[in-house]
């Protein structure tokens, strides 16, 4: 396991706060309430370790498959439905949404190999990630990948806690399947908009692993 570079600053700040709180308490108050100091130490240590876990990148055997759409994020499948995309396609698409809890790995990976043909950041609200309007009303970053005659849209969506979306892609860039394309701090949601009729390989409420689980299969 490694730590993602997006976490260096947050972890450093967390470690400084952890050190400052415990130093002040043990230096000034530990003589009268030593037991409370130990509780404070372990409580703040737990919070620091939880913060570090947000930015972990575990070692995995990634799935590479020509016709497969691989999960772009860890989490739970919360939506599988047809919807109208008002942003790019302007027509009906199959939407599959993955909810990322604070305990999930937060790095985002390309679901297919292809070329970036659209990349757009949108300011927005911070509704909870499972809210039906979070796909269109929340802060989000949309990317369209083209492979042959097929285009899919990958949407990073901020939630009530996640207020920073990081995206590394540029229009015209060629990308590889399971290659890292972004990061959502502190969990949220990732939507996939696929052609209607695409074979779905997952079910509602199924837990998926980014870069590993086959979400759907493209028609050859």
CSV table of N, CA and C in Angstrom, one decimal, residues 6 15 36 57 71-72 75 80 96 102 110 117 126 130 134 145 158 161 165 183-184 189 205:
chain,number,residue,atom,x,y,z
A,6,UNK,N,-2.0,13.4,-3.4
A,6,UNK,CA,-3.1,14.4,-3.0
A,6,UNK,C,-3.2,14.4,-1.5
A,15,UNK,N,-1.2,15.7,11.1
A,15,UNK,CA,-0.1,15.3,12.0
A,15,UNK,C,0.3,16.4,12.9
A,36,UNK,N,-7.3,11.1,31.3
A,36,UNK,CA,-8.0,11.9,30.2
A,36,UNK,C,-7.0,12.1,29.0
A,57,UNK,N,-3.5,3.8,-1.4
A,57,UNK,CA,-3.6,3.1,-2.7
A,57,UNK,C,-3.1,1.7,-2.5
A,71,UNK,N,-14.6,-0.8,-13.2
A,71,UNK,CA,-15.1,0.1,-12.2
A,71,UNK,C,-14.0,1.2,-12.1
A,72,UNK,N,-14.5,2.5,-12.2
A,72,UNK,CA,-13.6,3.6,-12.1
A,72,UNK,C,-13.3,4.0,-10.6
A,75,UNK,N,-16.5,1.3,-4.2
A,75,UNK,CA,-17.8,1.7,-3.6
A,75,UNK,C,-18.9,0.7,-3.8
A,80,UNK,N,-28.7,1.9,-11.3
A,80,UNK,CA,-28.6,1.3,-12.7
A,80,UNK,C,-29.9,1.6,-13.3
A,96,UNK,N,-24.9,4.1,-14.6
A,96,UNK,CA,-24.5,3.3,-13.5
A,96,UNK,C,-23.7,4.2,-12.5
A,102,UNK,N,-16.6,7.3,3.0
A,102,UNK,CA,-15.3,7.7,3.5
A,102,UNK,C,-14.3,6.6,3.7
A,110,UNK,N,-9.4,5.0,-15.2
A,110,UNK,CA,-10.1,5.0,-16.4
A,110,UNK,C,-10.8,3.6,-16.6
A,117,UNK,N,-12.2,13.1,-25.3
A,117,UNK,CA,-12.8,14.0,-26.3
A,117,UNK,C,-13.6,15.1,-25.7
A,126,UNK,N,-23.5,20.8,-2.8
A,126,UNK,CA,-22.9,19.7,-2.1
A,126,UNK,C,-23.9,18.9,-1.4
A,130,UNK,N,-25.9,10.4,-2.5
A,130,UNK,CA,-27.0,9.5,-3.0
A,130,UNK,C,-28.2,10.3,-3.4
A,134,UNK,N,-27.9,14.9,-7.3
A,134,UNK,CA,-26.4,15.2,-7.1
A,134,UNK,C,-25.7,15.0,-8.5
A,145,UNK,N,-14.7,9.5,-22.8
A,145,UNK,CA,-13.7,8.7,-23.4
A,145,UNK,C,-14.3,8.1,-24.7
A,158,UNK,N,-18.9,15.6,-6.4
A,158,UNK,CA,-18.7,15.9,-5.0
A,158,UNK,C,-19.9,15.6,-4.2
A,161,UNK,N,-19.3,15.9,2.0
A,161,UNK,CA,-18.0,16.0,2.6
A,161,UNK,C,-16.9,16.3,1.6
A,165,UNK,N,-12.5,18.0,-6.1
A,165,UNK,CA,-12.4,17.0,-7.2
A,165,UNK,C,-11.1,17.3,-7.9
A,183,UNK,N,-9.0,12.0,-8.6
A,183,UNK,CA,-9.1,11.7,-7.1
A,183,UNK,C,-10.3,12.6,-6.6
A,184,UNK,N,-11.1,12.0,-5.7
A,184,UNK,CA,-12.1,12.8,-5.0
A,184,UNK,C,-11.8,12.7,-3.5
A,189,UNK,N,-19.1,10.2,-5.2
A,189,UNK,CA,-19.8,9.3,-6.2
A,189,UNK,C,-19.2,9.5,-7.6
A,205,UNK,N,-26.5,-2.3,-5.2
A,205,UNK,CA,-26.0,-2.6,-3.8
A,205,UNK,C,-24.7,-3.5,-3.8
